[in-house]
PDB file of C-alpha atoms in Angstrom:
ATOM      1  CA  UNK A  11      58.305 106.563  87.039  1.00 46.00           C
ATOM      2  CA  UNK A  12      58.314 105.507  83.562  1.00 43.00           C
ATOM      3  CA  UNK A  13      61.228 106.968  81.191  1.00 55.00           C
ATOM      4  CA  UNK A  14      58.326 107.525  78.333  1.00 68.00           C
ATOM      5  CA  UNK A  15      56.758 110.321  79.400  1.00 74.00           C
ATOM      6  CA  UNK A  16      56.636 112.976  76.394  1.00 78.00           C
ATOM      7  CA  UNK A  17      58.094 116.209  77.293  1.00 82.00           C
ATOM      8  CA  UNK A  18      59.448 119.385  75.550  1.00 85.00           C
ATOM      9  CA  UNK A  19      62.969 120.012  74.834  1.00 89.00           C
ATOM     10  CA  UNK A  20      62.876 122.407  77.809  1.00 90.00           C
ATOM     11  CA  UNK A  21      61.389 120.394  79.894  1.00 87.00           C
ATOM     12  CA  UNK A  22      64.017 117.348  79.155  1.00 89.00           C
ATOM     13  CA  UNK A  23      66.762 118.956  79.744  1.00 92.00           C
ATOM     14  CA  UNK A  24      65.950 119.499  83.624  1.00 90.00           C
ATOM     15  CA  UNK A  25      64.851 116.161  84.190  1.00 90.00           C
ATOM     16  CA  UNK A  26      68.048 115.207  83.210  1.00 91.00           C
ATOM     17  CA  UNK A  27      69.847 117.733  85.207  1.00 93.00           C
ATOM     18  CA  UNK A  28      68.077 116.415  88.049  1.00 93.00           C
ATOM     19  CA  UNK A  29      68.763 112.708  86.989  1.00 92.00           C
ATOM     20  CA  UNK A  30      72.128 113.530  87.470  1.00 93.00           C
ATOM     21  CA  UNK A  31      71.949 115.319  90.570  1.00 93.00           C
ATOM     22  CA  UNK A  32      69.976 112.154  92.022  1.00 93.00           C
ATOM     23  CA  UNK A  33      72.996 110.334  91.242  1.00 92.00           C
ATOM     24  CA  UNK A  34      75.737 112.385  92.850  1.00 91.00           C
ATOM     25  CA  UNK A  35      73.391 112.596  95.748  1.00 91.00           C
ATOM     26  CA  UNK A  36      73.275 108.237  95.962  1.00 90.00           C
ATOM     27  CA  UNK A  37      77.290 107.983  95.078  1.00 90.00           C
ATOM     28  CA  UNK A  38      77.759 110.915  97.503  1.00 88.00           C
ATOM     29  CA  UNK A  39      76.095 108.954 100.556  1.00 86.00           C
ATOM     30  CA  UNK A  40      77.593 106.379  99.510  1.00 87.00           C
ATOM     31  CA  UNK A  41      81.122 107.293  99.875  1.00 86.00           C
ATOM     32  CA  UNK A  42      79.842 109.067 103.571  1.00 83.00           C
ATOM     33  CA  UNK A  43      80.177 105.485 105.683  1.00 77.00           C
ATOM     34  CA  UNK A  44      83.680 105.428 103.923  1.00 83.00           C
ATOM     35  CA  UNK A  45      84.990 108.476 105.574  1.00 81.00           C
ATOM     36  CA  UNK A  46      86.543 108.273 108.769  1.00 80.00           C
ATOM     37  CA  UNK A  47      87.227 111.847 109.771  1.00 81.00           C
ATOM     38  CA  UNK A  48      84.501 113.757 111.056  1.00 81.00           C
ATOM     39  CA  UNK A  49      86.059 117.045 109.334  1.00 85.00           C
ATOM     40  CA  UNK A  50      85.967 115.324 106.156  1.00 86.00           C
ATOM     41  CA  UNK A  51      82.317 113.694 106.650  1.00 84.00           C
ATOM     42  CA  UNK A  52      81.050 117.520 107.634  1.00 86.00           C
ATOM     43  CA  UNK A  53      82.640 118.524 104.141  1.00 88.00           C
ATOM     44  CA  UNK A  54      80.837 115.754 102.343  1.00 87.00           C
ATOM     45  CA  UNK A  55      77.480 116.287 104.269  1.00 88.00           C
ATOM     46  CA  UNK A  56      77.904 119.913 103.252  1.00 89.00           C
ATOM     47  CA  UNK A  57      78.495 119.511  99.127  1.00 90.00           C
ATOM     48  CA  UNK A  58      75.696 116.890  99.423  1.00 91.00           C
ATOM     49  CA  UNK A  59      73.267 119.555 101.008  1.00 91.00           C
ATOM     50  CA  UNK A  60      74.425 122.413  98.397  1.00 92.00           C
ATOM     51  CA  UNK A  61      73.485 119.580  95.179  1.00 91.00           C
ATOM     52  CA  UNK A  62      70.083 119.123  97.965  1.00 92.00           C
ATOM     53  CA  UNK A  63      69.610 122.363  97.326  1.00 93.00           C
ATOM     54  CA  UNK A  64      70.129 122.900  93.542  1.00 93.00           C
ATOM     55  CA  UNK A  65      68.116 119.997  92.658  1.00 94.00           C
ATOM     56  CA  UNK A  66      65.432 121.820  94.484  1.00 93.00           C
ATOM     57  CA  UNK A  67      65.766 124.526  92.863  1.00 93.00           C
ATOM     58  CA  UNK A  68      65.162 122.696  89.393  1.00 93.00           C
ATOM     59  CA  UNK A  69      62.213 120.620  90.736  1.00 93.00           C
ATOM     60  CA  UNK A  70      60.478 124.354  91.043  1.00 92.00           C
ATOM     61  CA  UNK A  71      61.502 125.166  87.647  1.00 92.00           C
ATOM     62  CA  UNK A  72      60.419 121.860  86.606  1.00 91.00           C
ATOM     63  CA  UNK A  73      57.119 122.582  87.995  1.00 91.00           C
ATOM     64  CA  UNK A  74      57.096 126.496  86.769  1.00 91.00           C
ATOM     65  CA  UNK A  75      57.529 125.099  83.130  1.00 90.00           C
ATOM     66  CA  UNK A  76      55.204 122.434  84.006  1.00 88.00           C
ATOM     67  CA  UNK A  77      52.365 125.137  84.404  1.00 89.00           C
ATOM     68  CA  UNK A  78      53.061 126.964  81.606  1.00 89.00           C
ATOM     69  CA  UNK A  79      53.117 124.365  79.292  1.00 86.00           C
ATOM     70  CA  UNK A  80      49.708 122.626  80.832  1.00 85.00           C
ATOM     71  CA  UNK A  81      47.260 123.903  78.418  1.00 85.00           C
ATOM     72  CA  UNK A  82      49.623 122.622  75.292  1.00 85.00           C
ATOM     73  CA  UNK A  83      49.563 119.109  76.411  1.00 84.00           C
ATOM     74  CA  UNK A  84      46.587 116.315  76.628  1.00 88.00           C
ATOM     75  CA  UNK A  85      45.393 115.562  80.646  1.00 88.00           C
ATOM     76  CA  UNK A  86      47.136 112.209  80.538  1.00 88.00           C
ATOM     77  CA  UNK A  87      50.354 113.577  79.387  1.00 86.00           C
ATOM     78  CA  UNK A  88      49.935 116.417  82.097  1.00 87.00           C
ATOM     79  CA  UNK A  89      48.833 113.721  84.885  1.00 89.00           C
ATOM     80  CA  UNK A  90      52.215 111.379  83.661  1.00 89.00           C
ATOM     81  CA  UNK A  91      54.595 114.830  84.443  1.00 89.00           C
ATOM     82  CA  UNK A  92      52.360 115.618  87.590  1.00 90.00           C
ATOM     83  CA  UNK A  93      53.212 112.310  88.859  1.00 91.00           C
ATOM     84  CA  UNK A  94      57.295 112.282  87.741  1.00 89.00           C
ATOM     85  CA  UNK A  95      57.362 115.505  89.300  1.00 90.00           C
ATOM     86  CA  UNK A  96      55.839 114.004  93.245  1.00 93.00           C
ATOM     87  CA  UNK A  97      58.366 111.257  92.414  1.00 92.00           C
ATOM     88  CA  UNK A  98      60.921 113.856  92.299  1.00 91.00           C
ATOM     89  CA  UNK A  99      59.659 115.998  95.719  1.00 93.00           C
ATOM     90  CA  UNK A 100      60.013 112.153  97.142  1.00 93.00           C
ATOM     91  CA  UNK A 101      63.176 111.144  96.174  1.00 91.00           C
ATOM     92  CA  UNK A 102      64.393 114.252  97.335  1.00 92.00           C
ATOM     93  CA  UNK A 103      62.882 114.181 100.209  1.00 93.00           C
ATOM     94  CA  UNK A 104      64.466 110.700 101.448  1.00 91.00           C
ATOM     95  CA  UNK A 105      67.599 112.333 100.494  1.00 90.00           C
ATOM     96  CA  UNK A 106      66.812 115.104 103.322  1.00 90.00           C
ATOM     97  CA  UNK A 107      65.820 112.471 105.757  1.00 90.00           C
ATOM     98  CA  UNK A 108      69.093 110.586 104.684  1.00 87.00           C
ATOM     99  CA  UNK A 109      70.814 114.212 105.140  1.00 87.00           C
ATOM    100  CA  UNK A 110      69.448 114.558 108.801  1.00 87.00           C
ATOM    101  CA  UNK A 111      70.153 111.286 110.112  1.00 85.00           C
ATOM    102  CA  UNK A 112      74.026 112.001 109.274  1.00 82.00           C
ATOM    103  CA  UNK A 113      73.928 115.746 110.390  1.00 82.00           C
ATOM    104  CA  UNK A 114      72.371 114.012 113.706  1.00 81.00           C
ATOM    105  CA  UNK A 115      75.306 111.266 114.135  1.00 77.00           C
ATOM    106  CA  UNK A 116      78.134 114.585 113.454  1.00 74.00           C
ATOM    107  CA  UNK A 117      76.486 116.873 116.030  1.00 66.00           C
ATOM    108  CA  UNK A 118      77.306 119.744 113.816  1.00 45.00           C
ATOM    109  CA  UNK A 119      75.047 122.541 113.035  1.00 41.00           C
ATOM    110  CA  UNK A 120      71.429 122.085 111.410  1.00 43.00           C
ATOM    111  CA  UNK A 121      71.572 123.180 108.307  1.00 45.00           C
ATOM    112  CA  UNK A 122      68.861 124.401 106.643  1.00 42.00           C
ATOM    113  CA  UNK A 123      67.660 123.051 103.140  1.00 43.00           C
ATOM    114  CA  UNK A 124      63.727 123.942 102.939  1.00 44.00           C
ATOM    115  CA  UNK A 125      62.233 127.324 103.932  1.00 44.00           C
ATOM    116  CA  UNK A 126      58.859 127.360 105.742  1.00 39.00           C
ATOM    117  CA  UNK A 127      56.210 129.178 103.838  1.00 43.00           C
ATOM    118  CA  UNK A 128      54.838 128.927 100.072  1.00 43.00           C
ATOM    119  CA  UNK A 129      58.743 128.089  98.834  1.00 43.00           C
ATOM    120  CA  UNK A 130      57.879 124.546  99.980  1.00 44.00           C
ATOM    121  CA  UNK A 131      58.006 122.468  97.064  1.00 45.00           C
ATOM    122  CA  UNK A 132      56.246 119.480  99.066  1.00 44.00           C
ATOM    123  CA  UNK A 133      53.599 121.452 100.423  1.00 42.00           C
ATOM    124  CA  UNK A 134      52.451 123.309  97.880  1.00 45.00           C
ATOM    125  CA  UNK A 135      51.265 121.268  94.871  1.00 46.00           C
ATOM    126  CA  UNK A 136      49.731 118.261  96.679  1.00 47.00           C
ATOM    127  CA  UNK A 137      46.810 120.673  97.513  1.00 44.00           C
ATOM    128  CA  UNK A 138      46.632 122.108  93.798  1.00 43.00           C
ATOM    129  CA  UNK A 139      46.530 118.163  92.533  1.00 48.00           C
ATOM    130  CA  UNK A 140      44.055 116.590  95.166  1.00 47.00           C
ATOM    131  CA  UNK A 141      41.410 119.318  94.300  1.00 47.00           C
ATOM    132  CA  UNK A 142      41.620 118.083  90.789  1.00 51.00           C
ATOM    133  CA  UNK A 143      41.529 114.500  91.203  1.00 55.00           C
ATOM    134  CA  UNK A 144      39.066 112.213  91.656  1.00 59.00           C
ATOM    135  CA  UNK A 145      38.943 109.323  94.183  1.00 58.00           C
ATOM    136  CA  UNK A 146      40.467 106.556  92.239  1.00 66.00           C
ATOM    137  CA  UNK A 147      43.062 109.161  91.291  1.00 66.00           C
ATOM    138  CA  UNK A 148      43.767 109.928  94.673  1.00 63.00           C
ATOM    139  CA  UNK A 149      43.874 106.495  95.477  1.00 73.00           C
ATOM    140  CA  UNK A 150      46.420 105.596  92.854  1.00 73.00           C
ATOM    141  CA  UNK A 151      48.282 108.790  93.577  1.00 71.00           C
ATOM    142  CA  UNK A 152      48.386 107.621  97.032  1.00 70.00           C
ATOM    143  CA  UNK A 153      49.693 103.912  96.172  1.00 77.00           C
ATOM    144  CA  UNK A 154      52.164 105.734  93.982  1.00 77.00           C
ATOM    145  CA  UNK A 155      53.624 107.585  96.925  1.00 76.00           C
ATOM    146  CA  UNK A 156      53.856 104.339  98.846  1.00 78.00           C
ATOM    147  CA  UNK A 157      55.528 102.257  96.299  1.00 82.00           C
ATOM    148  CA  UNK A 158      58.030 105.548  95.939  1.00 79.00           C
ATOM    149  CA  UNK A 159      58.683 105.509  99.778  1.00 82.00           C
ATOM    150  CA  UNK A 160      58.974 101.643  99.056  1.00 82.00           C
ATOM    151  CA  UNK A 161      61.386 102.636  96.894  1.00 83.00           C
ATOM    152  CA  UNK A 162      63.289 104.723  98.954  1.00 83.00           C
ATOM    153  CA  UNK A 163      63.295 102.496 101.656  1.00 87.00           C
ATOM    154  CA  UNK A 164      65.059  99.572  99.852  1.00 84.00           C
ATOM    155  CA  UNK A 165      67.604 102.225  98.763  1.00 83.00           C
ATOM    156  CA  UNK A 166      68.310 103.102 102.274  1.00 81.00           C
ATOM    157  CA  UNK A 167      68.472  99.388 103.060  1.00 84.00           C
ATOM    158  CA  UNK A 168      71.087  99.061  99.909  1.00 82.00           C
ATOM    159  CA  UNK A 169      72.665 101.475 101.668  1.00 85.00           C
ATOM    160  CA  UNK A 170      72.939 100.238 105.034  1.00 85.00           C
ATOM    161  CA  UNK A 171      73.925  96.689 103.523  1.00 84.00           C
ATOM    162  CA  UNK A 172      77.071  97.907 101.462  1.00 82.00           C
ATOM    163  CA  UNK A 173      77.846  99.675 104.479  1.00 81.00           C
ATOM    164  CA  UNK A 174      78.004  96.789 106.634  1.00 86.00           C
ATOM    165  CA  UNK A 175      79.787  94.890 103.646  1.00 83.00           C
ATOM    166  CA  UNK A 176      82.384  97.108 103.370  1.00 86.00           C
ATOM    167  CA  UNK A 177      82.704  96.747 107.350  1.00 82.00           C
ATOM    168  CA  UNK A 178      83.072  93.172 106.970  1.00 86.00           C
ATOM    169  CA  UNK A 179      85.487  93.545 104.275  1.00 86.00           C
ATOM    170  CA  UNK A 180      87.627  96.190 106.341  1.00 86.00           C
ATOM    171  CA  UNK A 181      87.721  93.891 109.477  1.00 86.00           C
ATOM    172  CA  UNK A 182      88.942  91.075 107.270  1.00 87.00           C
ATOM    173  CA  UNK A 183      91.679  93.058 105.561  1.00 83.00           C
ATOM    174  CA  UNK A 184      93.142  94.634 108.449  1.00 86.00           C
ATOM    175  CA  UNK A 185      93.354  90.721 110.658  1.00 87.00           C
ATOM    176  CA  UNK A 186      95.010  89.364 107.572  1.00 86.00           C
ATOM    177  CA  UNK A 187      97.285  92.279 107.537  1.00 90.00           C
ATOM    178  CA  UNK A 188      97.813  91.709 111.338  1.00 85.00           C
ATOM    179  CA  UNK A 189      98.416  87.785 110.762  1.00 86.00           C
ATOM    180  CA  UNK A 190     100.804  88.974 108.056  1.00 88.00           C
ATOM    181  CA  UNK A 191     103.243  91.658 109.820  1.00 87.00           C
ATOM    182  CA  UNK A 192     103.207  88.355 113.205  1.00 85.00           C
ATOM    183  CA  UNK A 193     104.026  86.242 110.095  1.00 87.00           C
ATOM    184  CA  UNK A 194     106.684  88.690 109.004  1.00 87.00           C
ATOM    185  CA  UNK A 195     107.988  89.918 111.992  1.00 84.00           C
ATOM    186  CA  UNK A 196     108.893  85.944 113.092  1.00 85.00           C
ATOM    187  CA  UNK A 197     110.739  85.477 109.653  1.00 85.00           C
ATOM    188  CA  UNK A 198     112.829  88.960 110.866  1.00 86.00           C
ATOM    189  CA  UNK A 199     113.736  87.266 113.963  1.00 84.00           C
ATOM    190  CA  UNK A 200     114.758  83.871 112.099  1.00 82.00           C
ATOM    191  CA  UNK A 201     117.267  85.749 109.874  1.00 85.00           C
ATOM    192  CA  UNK A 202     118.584  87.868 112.695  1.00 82.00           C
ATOM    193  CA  UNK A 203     119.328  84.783 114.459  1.00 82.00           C
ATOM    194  CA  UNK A 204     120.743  83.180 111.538  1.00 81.00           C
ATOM    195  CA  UNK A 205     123.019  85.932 110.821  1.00 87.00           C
ATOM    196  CA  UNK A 206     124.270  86.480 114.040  1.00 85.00           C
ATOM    197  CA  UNK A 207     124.909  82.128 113.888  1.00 84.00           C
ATOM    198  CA  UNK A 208     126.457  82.742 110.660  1.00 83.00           C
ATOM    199  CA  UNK A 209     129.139  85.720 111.877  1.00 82.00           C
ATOM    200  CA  UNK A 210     130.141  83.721 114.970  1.00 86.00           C
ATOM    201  CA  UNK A 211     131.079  80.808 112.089  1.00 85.00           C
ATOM    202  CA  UNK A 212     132.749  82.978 110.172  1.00 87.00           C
ATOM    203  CA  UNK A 213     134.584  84.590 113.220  1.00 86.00           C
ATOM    204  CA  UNK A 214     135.450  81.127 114.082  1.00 83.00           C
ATOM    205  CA  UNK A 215     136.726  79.918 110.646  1.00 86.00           C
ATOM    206  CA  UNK A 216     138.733  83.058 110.422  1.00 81.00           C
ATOM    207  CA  UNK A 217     140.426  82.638 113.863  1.00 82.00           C
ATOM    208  CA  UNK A 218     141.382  78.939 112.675  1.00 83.00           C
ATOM    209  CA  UNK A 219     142.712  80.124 108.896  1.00 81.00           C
ATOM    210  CA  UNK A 220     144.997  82.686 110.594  1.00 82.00           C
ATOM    211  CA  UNK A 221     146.423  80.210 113.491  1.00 85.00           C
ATOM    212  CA  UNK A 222     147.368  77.729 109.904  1.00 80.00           C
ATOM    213  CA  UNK A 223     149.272  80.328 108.489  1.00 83.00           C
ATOM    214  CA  UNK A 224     151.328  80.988 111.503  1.00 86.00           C
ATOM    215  CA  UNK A 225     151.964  76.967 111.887  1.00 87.00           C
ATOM    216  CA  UNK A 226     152.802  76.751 108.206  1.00 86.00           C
ATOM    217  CA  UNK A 227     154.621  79.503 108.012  1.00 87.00           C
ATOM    218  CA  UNK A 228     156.764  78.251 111.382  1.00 81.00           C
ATOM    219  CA  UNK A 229     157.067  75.172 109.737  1.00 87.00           C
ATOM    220  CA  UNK A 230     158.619  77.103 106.541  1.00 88.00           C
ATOM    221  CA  UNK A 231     160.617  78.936 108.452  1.00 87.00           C
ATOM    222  CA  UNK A 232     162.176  75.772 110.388  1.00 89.00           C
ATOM    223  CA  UNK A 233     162.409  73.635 107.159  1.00 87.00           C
ATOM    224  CA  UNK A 234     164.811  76.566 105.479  1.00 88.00           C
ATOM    225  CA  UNK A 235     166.433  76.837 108.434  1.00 82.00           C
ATOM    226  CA  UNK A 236     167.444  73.305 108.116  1.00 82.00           C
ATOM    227  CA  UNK A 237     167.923  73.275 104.603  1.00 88.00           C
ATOM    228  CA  UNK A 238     170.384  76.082 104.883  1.00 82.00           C
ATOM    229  CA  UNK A 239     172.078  74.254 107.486  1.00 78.00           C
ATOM    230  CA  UNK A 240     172.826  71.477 105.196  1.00 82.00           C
ATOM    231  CA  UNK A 241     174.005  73.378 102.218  1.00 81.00           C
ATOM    232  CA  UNK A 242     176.440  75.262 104.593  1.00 77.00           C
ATOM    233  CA  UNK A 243     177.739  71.967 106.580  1.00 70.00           C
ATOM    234  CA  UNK A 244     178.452  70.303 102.800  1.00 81.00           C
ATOM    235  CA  UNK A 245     179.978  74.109 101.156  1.00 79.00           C
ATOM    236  CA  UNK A 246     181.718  74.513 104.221  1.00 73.00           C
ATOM    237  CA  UNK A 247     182.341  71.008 106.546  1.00 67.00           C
ATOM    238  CA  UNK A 248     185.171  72.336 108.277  1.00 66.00           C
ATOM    239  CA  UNK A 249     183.249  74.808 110.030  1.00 61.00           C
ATOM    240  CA  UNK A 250     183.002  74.263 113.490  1.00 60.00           C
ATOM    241  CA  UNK A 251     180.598  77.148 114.214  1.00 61.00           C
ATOM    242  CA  UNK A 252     178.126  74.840 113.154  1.00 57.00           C
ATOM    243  CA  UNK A 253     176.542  72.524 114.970  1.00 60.00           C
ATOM    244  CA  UNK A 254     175.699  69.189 113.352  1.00 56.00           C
ATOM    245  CA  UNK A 255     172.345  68.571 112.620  1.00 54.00           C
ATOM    246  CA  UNK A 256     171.247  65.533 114.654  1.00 56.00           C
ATOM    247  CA  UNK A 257     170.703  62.341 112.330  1.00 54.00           C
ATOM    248  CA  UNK A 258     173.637  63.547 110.031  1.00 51.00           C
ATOM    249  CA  UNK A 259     176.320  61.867 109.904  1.00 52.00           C
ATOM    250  CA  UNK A 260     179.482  64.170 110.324  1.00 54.00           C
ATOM    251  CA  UNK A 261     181.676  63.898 107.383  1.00 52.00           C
ATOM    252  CA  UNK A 262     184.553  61.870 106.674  1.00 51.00           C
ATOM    253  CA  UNK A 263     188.222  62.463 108.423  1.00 51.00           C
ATOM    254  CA  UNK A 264     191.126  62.364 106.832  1.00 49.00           C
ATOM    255  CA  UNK A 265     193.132  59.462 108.627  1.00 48.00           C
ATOM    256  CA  UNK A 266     196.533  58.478 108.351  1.00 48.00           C
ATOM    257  CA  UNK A 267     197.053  54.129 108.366  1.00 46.00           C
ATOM    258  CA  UNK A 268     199.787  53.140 110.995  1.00 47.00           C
ATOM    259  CA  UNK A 269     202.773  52.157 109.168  1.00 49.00           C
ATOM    260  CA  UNK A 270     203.879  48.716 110.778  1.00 49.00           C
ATOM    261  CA  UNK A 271     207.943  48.149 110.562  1.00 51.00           C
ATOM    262  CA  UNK A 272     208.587  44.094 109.858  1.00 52.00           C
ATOM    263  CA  UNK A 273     211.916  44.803 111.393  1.00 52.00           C
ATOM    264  CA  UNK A 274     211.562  46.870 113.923  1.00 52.00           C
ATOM    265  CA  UNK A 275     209.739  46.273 116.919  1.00 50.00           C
ATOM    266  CA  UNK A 276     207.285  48.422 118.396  1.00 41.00           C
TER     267      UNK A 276
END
């Protein structure tokens, strides 16, 4: 419907209380094929049905302010709010359908958003307009309707394509994520393999440091030995307690030269 329709202050103000409640409604269903619990879609499906319900409620006062106000403004001007207000009843009513196709796929209780009688909204006022219309009006009114459940078709589509999307999009997050923890859990078994390669080394390496230390410090041990050996045999060379130290020669003894008489015989 077009946005210039001239209305009073009054009037304006719940238009765009129901402008608003339009949009909660679209985000709302939106967000439905996003929701995985059941408990949590049934809570949606229920606030959705309660702003249903409100934005009925100002589509009667729309209308109620509508009447009174009929005989202040030009036929046109009446015809343009006659027709934004069928637009309304329309929209709303997809929004029902919408409603009962969800309720349906739950299996939870009907709930109840339009009461049979004259508090029908729809049912009411189409009678009041067609006796006041002519043909081509009716006509137009009736291509109006059509382009509106046009309307509300493609919406649904919209709908039904983001839905899928957002499908698509899930099924292609969670097999990356899938390729990602294989990915992930192969690197895990790499370093546990490495590490357990690693502590045999170092078990290894450690094994070999501490058998060097025990040759070198036998080979110390042996080379002071022998060096105190040494130093004791040259203090003290008349010791016979110790045992000369193969290689070395033994030190020099005193000797006495034979004393050869040129008279004497032997």
């Amino acid at each position: 419907m077009a946005s210039d329709v001239p209305m009073s202050p009054e009037l304006e103000q719940v238009d765009g209380e129901i402008q608003d409640i339009f949009r909660a409604l679209q985000n709302g269903f939106q967000k439905m094929d996003k929701i995985k619990d059941s408990n949590r879609q049934s809570k949606q499906l229920e606030d959705l049905t309660g702003k249903m319900r409100e934005c009925k409620r100002l589509i009667k006062e729309f209308d109620r302010i509508l009447k009174d106000e009929e005989k202040k403004n030009p036929p046109d001007v009446n015809k343009q709010l006659n027709d934004k207000k069928q637009f309304m009843i329309k929209e709303l009513n997809s929004y029902v359908t919408l409603r009962k196709t969800y309720q349906s796929s739950l299996g939870n209780k009907r709930i109840e958003l339009f009461d049979t009688g004259n508090d029908q909204v729809a049912e009411d006022t189409p009678a009041q307009m067609a006796s006041e219309m002519s043909n081509q009006e009716l006509i137009s009114a009736g291509r109006k309707q059509m382009d509106q459940t046009d309307q509300a078709i493609e919406r649904s589509k919209m709908v039904v394509a983001q839905t899928v999307e957002v499908g698509a999009q899930t099924a292609a997050s969670l097999a990356q994520q899938t390729e990602q923890m294989k990915r992930i859990g192969n690197e895990l078994d790499s370093v546990h393999f490495s590490l357990k390669k690693a502590s045999q080394m170092v078990k290894e390496i450690g094994r070999q440091v501490a058998t060097d230390k025990c040759i070198m410090a036998f080979l110390f041990l042996i080379v002071c030995g022998v060096i105190a050996i040494i130093v004791v045999k040259i203090v003290n060379p008349h010791n016979k307690s110790i045992r000369d130290i193969p290689g070395l020669a033994p030190p020099a003894m005193n000797r006495k030269l034979l004393s050869i008489d040129p008279l004497g015989g032997l």
